[in-house]
Coordinates of C-alpha atoms in Angstrom, one line a residue:
M432 CA -57.0 36.2 2.9
Y433 CA -59.5 38.0 1.0
N434 CA -57.8 38.9 -2.1
K435 CA -56.8 35.0 -2.4
I436 CA -60.4 34.3 -1.9
K437 CA -60.8 36.7 -4.8
R438 CA -58.5 35.2 -6.7
I439 CA -60.1 32.0 -6.6
E440 CA -63.6 33.1 -7.4
K441 CA -62.1 34.5 -10.5
W442 CA -60.4 31.7 -11.6
G443 CA -63.6 29.2 -10.7
V444 CA -65.5 31.6 -13.1
F445 CA -62.5 31.2 -15.8
M446 CA -62.7 27.2 -15.3
L447 CA -66.2 27.2 -16.4
K448 CA -66.3 29.4 -19.0
N449 CA -63.3 27.4 -20.3
R450 CA -64.3 23.7 -21.3
K451 CA -60.5 22.6 -22.1
Q452 CA -59.5 23.9 -18.4
S453 CA -62.3 21.8 -16.8
I454 CA -60.9 18.8 -18.5
L455 CA -57.5 20.1 -16.9
M456 CA -59.0 20.5 -13.5
A457 CA -60.6 17.4 -13.3
I458 CA -57.6 14.9 -14.9
L459 CA -55.5 16.8 -12.2
L460 CA -58.2 16.2 -8.9
L461 CA -58.1 12.5 -9.9
L462 CA -54.5 11.8 -10.3
G463 CA -54.6 13.9 -6.6
L464 CA -52.3 16.6 -8.0
T465 CA -53.3 20.8 -6.4
L466 CA -53.5 23.2 -9.1
F467 CA -52.0 25.9 -6.0
P468 CA -48.2 25.2 -4.6
I469 CA -48.0 24.8 -0.8
T470 CA -45.2 25.9 1.5
G471 CA -42.2 24.3 2.5
N472 CA -40.2 21.8 0.8
S473 CA -43.2 19.5 -0.6
A474 CA -43.4 16.9 -2.8
E475 CA -43.5 19.3 -6.2
T476 CA -39.9 21.0 -5.4
E477 CA -38.5 17.9 -3.2
L478 CA -35.1 18.9 -1.7
K479 CA -32.7 17.9 -4.3
I480 CA -30.3 15.5 -3.1
G481 CA -25.8 15.3 -4.2
A482 CA -22.1 15.1 -2.4
W483 CA -19.5 14.7 -3.5
L484 CA -17.9 11.3 -3.5
G485 CA -14.7 11.5 -1.8
S486 CA -12.8 11.7 -5.6
Q487 CA -14.0 13.4 -9.1
P488 CA -17.0 11.2 -10.4
T489 CA -17.3 8.6 -12.3
D490 CA -20.3 6.2 -13.3
A491 CA -18.6 3.6 -11.5
G492 CA -18.3 5.9 -8.3
I493 CA -22.1 8.0 -8.8
K494 CA -23.9 3.9 -9.2
E495 CA -22.3 2.7 -6.1
L496 CA -23.7 5.6 -4.4
N497 CA -26.8 5.7 -5.6
Q498 CA -27.6 2.1 -4.9
L499 CA -25.7 3.1 -1.0
Q500 CA -28.3 5.8 -0.5
G501 CA -31.7 4.2 -2.1
R502 CA -32.2 7.1 -4.5
N503 CA -30.5 8.4 -7.4
L504 CA -28.2 12.1 -6.9
D505 CA -29.4 14.9 -8.3
I506 CA -26.1 16.7 -7.8
V507 CA -22.7 15.6 -8.1
H508 CA -19.9 17.9 -6.9
M509 CA -16.7 17.6 -7.9
F510 CA -13.5 20.8 -7.3
I511 CA -10.8 22.1 -9.4
N512 CA -8.4 24.2 -9.6
W513 CA -7.7 27.1 -12.5
S514 CA -4.9 24.8 -14.0
T515 CA -7.6 22.4 -14.6
N516 CA -8.7 22.7 -18.4
F517 CA -11.9 21.7 -19.7
D518 CA -10.2 18.4 -21.4
F519 CA -10.2 16.8 -17.7
V520 CA -13.1 18.2 -16.4
R521 CA -15.2 16.5 -19.7
P522 CA -15.0 12.7 -19.0
H523 CA -16.8 13.4 -14.7
A524 CA -19.0 15.6 -16.7
D525 CA -20.2 13.3 -18.8
A526 CA -20.3 10.8 -16.3
V527 CA -22.8 12.9 -14.2
Y528 CA -24.7 14.2 -17.2
A529 CA -25.1 10.2 -18.0
N530 CA -26.3 9.2 -14.6
N531 CA -29.0 12.0 -14.7
A532 CA -27.7 14.7 -12.4
I533 CA -26.4 18.8 -12.3
L534 CA -23.2 19.1 -12.2
L535 CA -21.7 21.4 -9.1
I536 CA -17.9 22.1 -10.1
T537 CA -16.2 23.9 -7.1
W538 CA -13.5 26.1 -8.7
E539 CA -10.3 27.5 -6.9
P540 CA -8.1 30.0 -7.6
W541 CA -5.1 28.6 -5.6
E542 CA -2.6 30.4 -8.0
Y543 CA -5.1 34.1 -7.9
D544 CA -5.8 36.2 -5.3
T545 CA -8.6 38.9 -5.8
V546 CA -7.0 41.9 -7.1
Q547 CA -4.8 39.7 -9.8
I548 CA -8.3 38.2 -11.1
M549 CA -10.1 41.7 -10.9
N550 CA -6.9 42.8 -12.5
G551 CA -7.2 40.6 -15.5
N552 CA -5.0 38.5 -14.7
A553 CA -6.2 35.6 -15.2
D554 CA -8.4 36.7 -18.2
S555 CA -7.3 34.3 -20.9
Y556 CA -7.7 31.0 -18.7
I557 CA -11.4 32.2 -17.5
R558 CA -12.2 33.3 -20.8
R559 CA -10.9 29.4 -22.3
M560 CA -12.8 28.1 -19.6
A561 CA -16.0 30.0 -20.9
Q562 CA -15.7 29.1 -24.3
D563 CA -15.1 25.8 -23.5
M564 CA -18.4 25.1 -21.1
K565 CA -20.4 27.0 -23.7
Y566 CA -19.8 24.4 -26.7
Y567 CA -20.1 21.6 -24.2
G568 CA -23.7 22.7 -23.9
K569 CA -25.5 21.2 -20.8
E570 CA -25.8 22.9 -17.6
I571 CA -23.0 23.6 -14.9
W572 CA -23.5 25.3 -11.4
L573 CA -20.5 27.1 -10.9
R574 CA -19.3 27.7 -7.7
P575 CA -16.0 30.2 -7.6
L576 CA -14.2 31.9 -4.9
H577 CA -15.9 29.7 -1.8
E578 CA -15.5 30.2 1.8
A579 CA -14.6 33.7 1.2
N580 CA -16.0 34.5 4.7
G581 CA -13.1 32.6 6.1
D582 CA -9.4 33.0 6.2
W583 CA -7.6 29.6 4.7
Y584 CA -8.1 30.6 1.2
P585 CA -5.8 32.9 -1.1
W586 CA -9.4 34.8 -2.1
A587 CA -10.6 35.0 1.0
I588 CA -11.1 38.1 3.0
G589 CA -9.7 37.2 6.2
Y590 CA -6.4 35.4 4.6
A591 CA -3.1 37.2 5.6
G592 CA -2.0 39.1 3.8
G593 CA -5.2 41.7 3.6
K594 CA -5.0 42.2 -0.3
N595 CA -8.8 40.7 -0.7
T596 CA -11.7 43.2 0.7
N597 CA -15.1 42.8 0.3
S598 CA -14.8 45.4 -2.6
T599 CA -11.8 43.4 -4.7
Y600 CA -13.9 40.0 -4.3
I601 CA -16.9 41.4 -5.4
A602 CA -15.3 43.3 -8.6
A603 CA -13.1 39.2 -9.1
F604 CA -16.3 37.8 -9.3
R605 CA -18.1 40.1 -11.5
R606 CA -15.6 39.9 -13.4
I607 CA -15.2 36.2 -14.0
V608 CA -19.5 35.8 -14.8
D609 CA -18.9 38.7 -17.7
I610 CA -16.1 37.3 -19.7
F611 CA -18.7 33.9 -19.4
R612 CA -21.7 36.4 -20.5
S613 CA -19.8 37.8 -23.3
E614 CA -18.5 34.6 -24.2
G615 CA -22.5 33.0 -24.6
A616 CA -22.1 30.6 -21.6
N617 CA -25.3 31.3 -20.7
N618 CA -25.8 27.3 -19.8
V619 CA -24.0 28.3 -16.5
K620 CA -25.5 29.3 -13.6
W621 CA -23.6 31.0 -10.4
V622 CA -23.5 29.7 -7.1
F623 CA -22.4 32.7 -4.7
N624 CA -21.1 30.4 -1.2
V625 CA -20.4 31.5 2.5
N626 CA -18.9 29.6 5.2
C627 CA -20.9 29.0 8.0
N628 CA -18.9 30.9 10.5
N629 CA -16.9 34.2 9.7
V630 CA -13.4 33.8 10.6
G631 CA -10.4 36.4 10.3
P632 CA -11.2 40.5 10.2
N633 CA -13.8 42.2 8.2
T634 CA -15.6 39.2 6.9
S635 CA -19.0 38.8 7.1
F636 CA -22.0 37.0 4.8
T637 CA -23.6 39.8 3.6
G638 CA -20.2 42.1 2.4
I639 CA -18.9 39.9 -0.4
Y640 CA -22.6 39.6 -2.1
P641 CA -21.9 40.0 -5.9
G642 CA -25.7 41.3 -6.3
D643 CA -28.6 39.2 -7.6
N644 CA -27.2 39.8 -11.5
Y645 CA -24.6 38.1 -10.6
V646 CA -25.5 35.0 -8.5
D647 CA -28.5 32.4 -9.1
Y648 CA -28.0 30.5 -6.1
T649 CA -26.5 31.5 -2.8
S650 CA -24.9 28.5 -1.0
I651 CA -23.5 27.2 2.6
D652 CA -20.7 24.9 4.1
G653 CA -20.9 23.7 7.1
Y654 CA -19.9 20.5 9.3
N655 CA -20.6 19.1 12.7
W656 CA -17.2 18.8 13.7
G657 CA -18.1 17.0 17.0
T658 CA -15.5 16.5 19.5
T659 CA -12.7 15.3 16.5
Q660 CA -10.7 18.4 16.4
S661 CA -7.6 19.7 18.3
W662 CA -8.6 23.5 18.0
G663 CA -12.0 22.7 20.5
S664 CA -14.4 21.8 18.1
K665 CA -17.5 20.2 19.7
W666 CA -20.9 18.7 18.4
Q667 CA -23.6 20.8 17.2
S668 CA -27.2 20.8 15.9
F669 CA -28.0 22.0 12.3
D670 CA -29.6 25.2 13.4
E671 CA -26.3 26.1 15.2
I672 CA -24.5 25.5 12.6
F673 CA -26.1 27.1 9.7
S674 CA -29.2 29.1 11.3
E675 CA -26.8 32.5 11.3
A676 CA -26.0 32.4 7.6
Y677 CA -29.1 31.3 6.5
N678 CA -30.7 33.9 7.9
S679 CA -28.7 36.3 6.1
L680 CA -28.9 34.9 2.7
R681 CA -32.6 34.1 2.9
N682 CA -33.1 38.0 2.4
Y683 CA -31.5 37.8 -1.0
N684 CA -34.4 35.9 -2.6
K685 CA -32.4 33.4 -4.0
P686 CA -32.7 29.8 -3.6
I687 CA -29.8 28.0 -1.0
I688 CA -28.1 25.2 -1.3
I689 CA -26.0 23.7 1.0
A690 CA -23.2 23.1 -0.9
E691 CA -21.0 21.1 1.5
W692 CA -22.5 19.5 4.9
A693 CA -21.7 16.3 7.5
S694 CA -21.3 15.2 10.3
A695 CA -18.7 13.5 12.3
E696 CA -19.3 10.1 14.7
I697 CA -17.8 11.1 17.6
G698 CA -18.9 13.8 20.4
G699 CA -22.8 12.6 19.9
N700 CA -25.2 10.6 17.9
K701 CA -24.7 10.9 14.0
A702 CA -27.5 8.6 12.7
Q703 CA -29.7 11.3 15.5
W704 CA -28.0 14.3 14.1
I705 CA -29.2 13.2 10.1
T706 CA -32.5 12.7 11.2
D707 CA -32.9 15.9 12.9
S708 CA -31.4 17.9 10.4
F709 CA -33.2 17.0 7.4
N710 CA -36.5 17.1 9.9
R711 CA -35.3 21.1 10.8
I712 CA -35.0 21.6 6.8
K713 CA -38.1 20.0 6.1
S714 CA -39.6 22.5 8.6
S715 CA -37.6 25.5 9.0
Y716 CA -35.5 26.1 5.9
D717 CA -37.7 26.7 2.9
K718 CA -35.1 28.3 1.0
I719 CA -33.5 25.6 0.9
F720 CA -33.7 23.2 -1.6
A721 CA -30.5 21.1 -2.3
A722 CA -28.4 19.8 0.7
V723 CA -25.1 17.9 -0.9
W724 CA -23.2 15.6 1.6
F725 CA -19.6 15.6 1.5
N726 CA -18.9 12.5 1.5
H727 CA -15.5 11.8 2.4
N728 CA -13.0 10.0 4.9
K729 CA -10.7 12.9 5.4
E730 CA -10.8 15.4 8.5
T731 CA -12.7 12.6 10.3
D732 CA -15.3 10.2 8.3
W733 CA -18.0 12.3 7.0
R734 CA -19.3 9.3 4.9
I735 CA -22.8 8.4 5.5
N736 CA -22.0 4.9 5.4
S737 CA -19.4 6.0 8.4
S738 CA -22.0 3.3 10.2
E739 CA -24.4 1.5 9.7
A740 CA -26.7 3.6 11.8
A741 CA -25.5 6.8 10.1
L742 CA -26.5 4.6 6.4
N743 CA -29.9 3.8 7.7
A744 CA -31.1 7.1 8.8
Y745 CA -29.7 9.1 5.8
R746 CA -30.8 6.3 3.4
N747 CA -34.5 7.2 5.7
A748 CA -34.6 10.9 5.2
I749 CA -34.0 11.0 1.6
K750 CA -36.6 8.8 0.7
K751 CA -39.0 10.4 -2.4
T752 CA -42.0 11.0 -1.4
S753 CA -43.0 11.4 -5.1
A754 CA -42.0 10.4 -8.8
T755 CA -41.1 13.9 -9.1
P756 CA -38.9 13.6 -12.2
T757 CA -35.5 14.4 -11.7
A758 CA -32.8 17.4 -14.1
T759 CA -32.5 15.7 -17.7
Q760 CA -30.0 17.6 -20.1
V761 CA -30.0 17.3 -23.8
L762 CA -26.8 15.7 -25.4
N763 CA -25.4 18.0 -27.8
P764 CA -28.0 20.2 -28.2
T765 CA -28.4 22.4 -31.1
P766 CA -27.7 26.2 -30.7
T767 CA -31.8 28.0 -30.1
P768 CA -31.4 31.5 -32.0
S769 CA -32.2 34.4 -29.4
S770 CA -35.9 34.9 -31.0
A771 CA -37.1 31.9 -30.4
V772 CA -38.9 30.9 -27.0
I773 CA -39.0 27.5 -25.6
Y774 CA -41.5 27.3 -23.3
G775 CA -41.1 26.0 -19.8
D776 CA -37.9 27.1 -19.3
V777 CA -38.3 29.2 -17.5
N778 CA -34.3 29.2 -16.0
Q779 CA -33.1 30.1 -19.9
D780 CA -30.6 27.0 -19.5
G781 CA -32.2 26.6 -22.5
T782 CA -34.2 23.2 -22.4
F783 CA -37.3 22.5 -20.4
N784 CA -37.0 20.0 -17.1
S785 CA -37.8 19.7 -13.8
I786 CA -36.2 22.3 -12.4
D787 CA -38.0 24.9 -14.5
Y788 CA -41.1 23.3 -12.8
G789 CA -39.4 23.8 -9.5
F790 CA -38.4 27.6 -10.3
L791 CA -42.4 28.6 -11.5
K792 CA -43.2 27.4 -8.0
M793 CA -40.7 29.4 -6.4
Y794 CA -41.7 32.0 -8.2
L795 CA -45.3 31.7 -7.8
L796 CA -44.5 31.8 -3.6
G797 CA -43.0 35.0 -3.8
M798 CA -39.4 33.0 -3.1
V799 CA -37.4 34.2 -6.7
K800 CA -38.0 37.4 -8.3
E801 CA -40.6 38.4 -11.2
D802 CA -37.1 39.5 -13.3
S803 CA -35.7 36.0 -12.4
I804 CA -37.9 34.4 -14.5
N805 CA -38.6 34.4 -18.5
K806 CA -42.5 35.5 -18.5
Q807 CA -43.0 34.6 -22.3
A808 CA -41.7 30.7 -21.1
A809 CA -43.8 30.4 -18.3
D810 CA -46.9 31.5 -20.2
V811 CA -47.6 27.9 -21.4
D812 CA -50.8 28.2 -21.7
G813 CA -50.5 31.4 -23.7
N814 CA -53.4 33.3 -21.9
G815 CA -51.3 36.3 -21.1
T816 CA -50.8 35.6 -17.4
I817 CA -48.2 33.5 -15.5
D818 CA -50.4 31.0 -13.3
S819 CA -51.2 28.2 -11.3
I820 CA -52.8 26.9 -14.5
D821 CA -49.0 27.0 -16.0
F822 CA -47.5 25.0 -13.0
A823 CA -50.4 22.2 -13.5
Y824 CA -49.4 22.2 -17.4
M825 CA -45.9 21.9 -16.2
K826 CA -46.3 18.8 -14.4
M827 CA -47.9 17.0 -16.9
H828 CA -45.5 17.5 -19.5
L829 CA -43.0 16.0 -17.2
L830 CA -45.5 13.2 -16.3
G831 CA -45.3 12.3 -20.1
M832 CA -49.4 13.2 -20.0
I833 CA -49.2 15.8 -22.9
N834 CA -46.7 15.9 -25.4
K835 CA -46.7 19.6 -26.1
F836 CA -48.4 23.0 -24.3
P837 CA -51.9 24.7 -24.9
V838 CA -49.6 27.4 -26.5
Q839 CA -47.3 25.3 -28.4
E840 CA -50.6 23.9 -30.4
N841 CA -51.4 27.2 -32.4
I842 CA -47.8 27.9 -33.7

């Protein structure tokens, strides 16, 4: 506490000596903004909302769900296998970005186990996808080899046959990432995923982690099956489903996505479960920054509108508490020379948007490591330090109050 007070005192002296900064502070106070971000899912880093639509994304499908839930999606999820090329993905991706959302792709290698991937059997396909995604240019969140701590996928550790091990999984994941990087597909962000429960021999949440240098986000899948399944499923709370995996992944200090989640109607009160779950995320799961609903009538009716009560609960839970801008992408961006600095581009994806703003907040709160941000790009006031002043300037830029950062005035 003493150190924090001293920092505030020093900051106050600096502000008095610098008229421009003092004016900035006055403007922010009038707007009701804060220079010192608070913990938890506050308005500045409001929980991002996503969904799998039940089919591959289209403009009509996205707009329909946006209208149904009363809020625009921040993330749209699609699933593809390794016989799918990017020509198939492109029109669906176009629909996502036309609606100002981010595309999350779950990439399923049904034809391969991790030994085959590790040994290079799929290199030509992976490389072609890397080239196509690089050329596409927009930020894509890619989730390969998901739920590998289970026993139901050919790449999973618990899968019958025992070919997949922690080491082969890690090698396979890294090989995929390395190929993309070698092709310069830096617009792709890597999502590591686990199922909420370890299922099968030798499975764990952490044994398959590819390493900090190969992961941008971690993620968890989990469902409240209620009493719908013949294998003895039961009604479970959010904590019962997610807490164990969350407590394991939070140690990696990476932002966490709930990449698949939903609840059944049978066995309890789905509407109350939705309300309680969002409240738990906001109060006790501070590293969860996005939740992607599995909106599909599949094993049971997972959809947000499986009942009127469930829909009303979901709509109320995801209401925005501020006008925080959603991420936007640059269409057909001009490649930026590696020597150029895009000020504000904290996560180094080639553009400045609200994701960078949220990422800087997590950095200031100590939620992401120092080497995970572009320090030069984050120092938007050009004073040689990264602090809440930079955070404030980013917010002003996103709100349209300024059209360039102070550091750019001298360029």
